[in-house]
Every structure is written in structure tokens, then in C-alpha cells.
Short mmCIF file of C-alpha atoms in Angstrom, two decimals:
data_model
loop_
_atom_site.label_atom_id
_atom_site.label_comp_id
_atom_site.label_asym_id
_atom_site.label_seq_id
_atom_site.Cartn_x
_atom_site.Cartn_y
_atom_site.Cartn_z
CA UNK A 21 207.64 -55.29 244.41
CA UNK A 22 206.07 -56.77 247.64
CA UNK A 23 206.28 -59.52 250.25
CA UNK A 24 204.65 -62.51 248.85
CA UNK A 25 204.92 -65.50 251.44
CA UNK A 26 202.44 -65.34 254.33
CA UNK A 27 202.24 -61.37 254.51
CA UNK A 28 201.39 -59.14 251.67
CA UNK A 29 202.86 -55.61 252.07
CA UNK A 30 203.11 -53.41 249.07
CA UNK A 31 205.66 -50.76 248.30
CA UNK A 32 202.94 -48.15 248.21
CA UNK A 33 203.43 -47.09 251.93
CA UNK A 34 207.14 -47.86 252.58
CA UNK A 35 208.49 -44.36 251.66
CA UNK A 36 206.77 -42.59 254.35
CA UNK A 37 207.72 -39.36 256.47
CA UNK A 38 210.27 -40.67 259.04
CA UNK A 39 209.59 -37.75 261.05
CA UNK A 40 205.80 -38.49 261.32
CA UNK A 41 204.34 -39.79 264.47
CA UNK A 42 204.80 -43.59 264.96
CA UNK A 43 202.39 -45.83 267.09
CA UNK A 44 203.75 -47.53 270.17
CA UNK A 45 206.33 -50.04 268.77
CA UNK A 46 205.95 -52.25 271.59
CA UNK A 47 202.39 -52.74 270.98
CA UNK A 48 202.94 -53.36 267.23
CA UNK A 49 205.64 -55.81 267.94
CA UNK A 50 203.36 -57.77 270.27
CA UNK A 51 200.46 -57.64 267.81
CA UNK A 52 202.86 -58.75 264.97
CA UNK A 53 203.87 -61.66 267.08
CA UNK A 54 200.44 -62.87 267.32
CA UNK A 55 200.22 -62.74 263.34
CA UNK A 56 198.45 -59.23 262.87
CA UNK A 57 199.58 -58.47 259.47
CA UNK A 58 198.26 -54.80 259.72
CA UNK A 59 200.70 -54.23 262.71
CA UNK A 60 203.55 -55.84 260.99
CA UNK A 61 202.75 -53.78 257.82
CA UNK A 62 203.19 -50.52 259.96
CA UNK A 63 206.67 -51.82 261.08
CA UNK A 64 207.56 -52.67 257.54
CA UNK A 65 206.42 -49.29 256.19
CA UNK A 66 208.13 -47.42 258.89
CA UNK A 67 211.54 -49.04 258.91
CA UNK A 68 211.86 -50.16 255.20
CA UNK A 69 213.30 -46.82 253.81
CA UNK A 70 216.07 -46.52 256.53
CA UNK A 71 217.02 -50.30 256.16
CA UNK A 72 217.04 -50.09 252.46
CA UNK A 73 219.32 -46.93 252.62
CA UNK A 74 221.84 -48.69 254.86
CA UNK A 75 221.99 -51.94 252.68
CA UNK A 76 222.18 -50.12 249.23
CA UNK A 77 225.04 -48.04 250.71
CA UNK A 78 226.96 -51.18 251.15
CA UNK A 79 225.37 -53.38 248.37
CA UNK A 80 225.64 -50.50 245.60
CA UNK A 81 223.04 -52.51 243.59
CA UNK A 82 219.47 -51.00 244.30
CA UNK A 83 217.54 -54.07 242.97
CA UNK A 84 219.64 -56.41 244.91
CA UNK A 85 219.53 -54.28 248.14
CA UNK A 86 215.68 -54.17 247.65
CA UNK A 87 215.55 -57.92 247.47
CA UNK A 88 217.71 -58.38 250.39
CA UNK A 89 215.59 -55.84 252.74
CA UNK A 90 212.31 -57.68 251.37
CA UNK A 91 213.87 -61.11 252.32
CA UNK A 92 214.91 -59.66 255.68
CA UNK A 93 211.24 -58.59 256.45
CA UNK A 94 209.97 -62.06 255.14
CA UNK A 95 212.33 -63.99 257.55
CA UNK A 96 211.29 -61.94 260.39
CA UNK A 97 207.72 -62.58 259.66
CA UNK A 98 208.11 -66.30 259.13
CA UNK A 99 209.48 -66.45 262.85
CA UNK A 100 207.15 -63.64 264.33
CA UNK A 101 206.39 -65.90 267.41
CA UNK A 102 209.82 -64.62 268.46
CA UNK A 103 209.11 -61.32 268.16
CA UNK A 104 207.90 -60.85 271.90
CA UNK A 105 211.63 -61.17 272.75
CA UNK A 106 212.72 -58.08 270.57
CA UNK A 107 213.27 -54.68 272.21
CA UNK A 108 214.31 -52.99 269.13
CA UNK A 109 212.48 -53.84 265.83
CA UNK A 110 214.89 -51.78 264.04
CA UNK A 111 218.18 -53.50 265.29
CA UNK A 112 216.70 -57.00 265.00
CA UNK A 113 215.62 -56.58 261.32
CA UNK A 114 219.02 -54.86 260.52
CA UNK A 115 220.99 -57.68 261.78
CA UNK A 116 218.86 -60.02 259.74
CA UNK A 117 219.40 -58.11 256.65
CA UNK A 118 223.03 -57.54 257.50
CA UNK A 119 223.49 -61.47 257.54
CA UNK A 120 221.71 -62.04 254.27
CA UNK A 121 223.90 -59.16 252.77
CA UNK A 122 227.02 -60.81 253.93
CA UNK A 123 225.69 -64.13 252.36
CA UNK A 124 225.17 -62.56 249.06
CA UNK A 125 228.49 -60.63 249.10
CA UNK A 126 230.18 -64.13 250.05
CA UNK A 127 228.36 -65.95 247.15
CA UNK A 128 229.22 -63.16 244.67
CA UNK A 129 232.91 -63.47 245.69
CA UNK A 130 232.80 -67.34 245.25
CA UNK A 131 231.25 -66.94 241.84
CA UNK A 132 234.12 -64.67 240.83
CA UNK A 133 236.62 -67.14 242.11
CA UNK A 134 234.87 -69.89 240.22
CA UNK A 135 235.25 -68.01 237.04
CA UNK A 136 238.81 -67.43 237.72
CA UNK A 137 239.44 -71.10 238.19
CA UNK A 138 237.52 -72.04 234.86
CA UNK A 139 239.45 -69.59 232.92
CA UNK A 140 242.91 -70.87 234.54
CA UNK A 141 241.85 -74.42 234.01
CA UNK A 142 240.91 -73.92 230.40
CA UNK A 143 244.13 -71.84 229.66
CA UNK A 144 246.29 -74.55 231.26
CA UNK A 145 244.49 -77.41 229.39
CA UNK A 146 244.71 -75.49 226.10
CA UNK A 147 248.29 -74.71 226.32
CA UNK A 148 249.23 -78.17 227.45
CA UNK A 149 246.92 -80.53 225.95
CA UNK A 150 249.03 -83.53 227.13
CA UNK A 151 247.72 -82.76 230.57
CA UNK A 152 244.12 -83.45 229.80
CA UNK A 153 244.28 -87.19 230.50
CA UNK A 154 246.30 -86.39 233.58
CA UNK A 155 243.83 -83.83 234.71
CA UNK A 156 240.96 -86.32 234.22
CA UNK A 157 242.84 -88.93 236.48
CA UNK A 158 243.51 -86.54 239.15
CA UNK A 159 239.94 -85.46 239.32
CA UNK A 160 238.94 -89.19 239.51
CA UNK A 161 241.25 -89.49 242.19
CA UNK A 162 239.60 -86.52 244.17
CA UNK A 163 236.33 -88.11 243.35
CA UNK A 164 237.27 -91.49 244.72
CA UNK A 165 238.76 -89.90 247.81
CA UNK A 166 235.32 -88.16 248.48
CA UNK A 167 233.57 -91.32 247.98
CA UNK A 168 235.72 -93.07 250.57
CA UNK A 169 234.72 -90.61 253.28
CA UNK A 170 232.41 -91.89 256.03
CA UNK A 171 228.75 -90.98 255.17
CA UNK A 172 228.65 -88.16 257.75
CA UNK A 173 231.84 -86.70 256.63
CA UNK A 174 230.95 -86.92 252.97
CA UNK A 175 227.50 -85.15 253.69
CA UNK A 176 229.05 -82.42 255.54
CA UNK A 177 231.83 -82.06 252.95
CA UNK A 178 229.61 -81.88 249.99
CA UNK A 179 227.03 -79.59 251.88
CA UNK A 180 229.79 -77.22 252.49
CA UNK A 181 231.63 -77.19 249.05
CA UNK A 182 228.89 -77.84 246.63
CA UNK A 183 226.13 -75.36 248.15
CA UNK A 184 225.84 -72.26 249.91
CA UNK A 185 225.28 -73.85 253.45
CA UNK A 186 227.14 -72.34 256.27
CA UNK A 187 228.51 -74.28 259.05
CA UNK A 188 225.79 -73.19 261.40
CA UNK A 189 222.93 -74.50 258.67
CA UNK A 190 224.83 -77.69 258.29
CA UNK A 191 224.96 -78.19 261.81
CA UNK A 192 221.22 -77.82 262.18
CA UNK A 193 220.79 -80.08 259.10
CA UNK A 194 222.92 -82.97 260.63
CA UNK A 195 222.06 -82.41 264.12
CA UNK A 196 225.62 -81.58 265.36
CA UNK A 197 227.22 -78.81 266.93
CA UNK A 198 228.89 -76.22 264.86
CA UNK A 199 232.24 -77.09 266.32
CA UNK A 200 231.46 -80.84 265.38
CA UNK A 201 230.65 -79.87 261.79
CA UNK A 202 233.92 -77.98 261.48
CA UNK A 203 235.89 -80.83 262.83
CA UNK A 204 234.38 -83.31 260.42
CA UNK A 205 234.72 -80.99 257.39
CA UNK A 206 238.33 -80.11 257.91
CA UNK A 207 239.19 -83.86 258.51
CA UNK A 208 237.34 -84.64 255.20
CA UNK A 209 239.24 -81.89 253.39
CA UNK A 210 242.55 -83.24 254.80
CA UNK A 211 241.69 -86.74 253.49
CA UNK A 212 240.95 -85.34 249.87
CA UNK A 213 244.12 -83.29 249.92
CA UNK A 214 246.33 -86.03 250.95
CA UNK A 215 245.07 -88.25 248.12
CA UNK A 216 246.26 -85.46 245.81
CA UNK A 217 249.45 -84.37 247.57
CA UNK A 218 251.80 -86.53 245.10
CA UNK A 219 250.05 -84.94 242.07
CA UNK A 220 251.30 -82.14 239.82
CA UNK A 221 251.17 -78.96 241.96
CA UNK A 222 249.01 -76.70 239.48
CA UNK A 223 246.73 -79.24 238.21
CA UNK A 224 246.17 -80.44 242.11
CA UNK A 225 245.35 -76.80 242.90
CA UNK A 226 243.06 -76.40 240.16
CA UNK A 227 241.22 -79.60 241.11
CA UNK A 228 240.94 -78.72 244.82
CA UNK A 229 239.70 -75.13 244.05
CA UNK A 230 237.19 -76.50 241.76
CA UNK A 231 235.91 -78.95 244.36
CA UNK A 232 235.81 -76.48 246.81
CA UNK A 233 234.23 -73.66 245.17
CA UNK A 234 232.18 -75.01 242.20
CA UNK A 235 228.43 -75.03 242.93
#
């Protein structure tokens, strides 16, 4: 496996001796910030093994851990012009990898929740076929409630519930502060909940969870 966007770094040199002499890191960081792929390759080769070990210790999936570390190095390279601000490359790339790891773990947790919801939903409707029409009506009610949101609230609500976007990412997309995005999201969520508050408790819970967690 290798990085494949704007810099091409093979795995052949990543398992190097961590005790071997390492060139001046500050100089390599400066050169990499100016687009020097060879300098960045040396940073990659030196720090990949330790970072991979740290991530795989938490992740437990070696292939996924390697993907996370690769993505971390790619993201750092994509924003290489900011490297001149970095004092410790190891700390910097570790923070990037850790954030990616947490996103992966969160998505995996959400996927499991979605599976639980689908199983519960199917079980309820199989055991109580008379609820199928009612379920459809409730779901349509929720859909109408979403449609009635203001354009901004609807955009934020759907970005948050139907994609992997974080509040920070949404804030950048809609040009609002993170606090502003959260405010709009929770207001929208309350509007949708209120439209279902008179419905059957179990069906309403299933519908709401489906809206909030399904991708």
C-alpha cells in the first residue's frame, strides 16, 4: 500500500530502525512545507511504524489501522503549507491520526446502532402487521416536519443526520460558527420530535432513531 494523492510513498522504507540516525527534523519539516516529497518521505518513513503501532493498539484491525495512518499522512501533506508552524511532527501527525480514528470508531458504532434499529423495526412490524400502515403514516409525518424546516435548518439537520459530517465540518460548509450550527440543529430536532410526540411511543422512537442514524 502507498500514498496515492499528491505524494507517492511506498511501504518499502517505512519499517526502518527507529534507533538509526535521523536528519534534522526542523529542516525536513521546512522542506516538506515547500513541497519537497523526498523530505516528507523521510518523515513518513521514520514516524510511520510508531504511529501505526499506536493506532493499531486501539483499533485492533491491522488493515484499518494502516488505512488510518495513511490517511493521516495524506491529510498532513495536503496541508503541507502549514507545516512551518509545527514544532513536533510526531505530535502533529498523531493528532491527525487520532481524530481520524475517533471518526472511524464513531461511524462503526453508528452502523451497529443502525443494524439494531433495523432489526427492532422489522421485528415490531412482523409481530404487529397492523402497525405497518401506522408506521408509514408516522414516517411521512416526520418527513413533512423536516420539509417544513427553514432552508438553513433543513440543510444542517440533513447534513448531521444523513452523513458523517461533524458540527465543525458543517460549520465550514454553511459559513456559521460551530455554536450556531448546534443551535440550528437542536432547534430542528426539537421541531421534528414535537411533530411525533403524540404518536405511539415505540414507533416514534424507531422512526426518530432511523432518521437520526441511518445514512
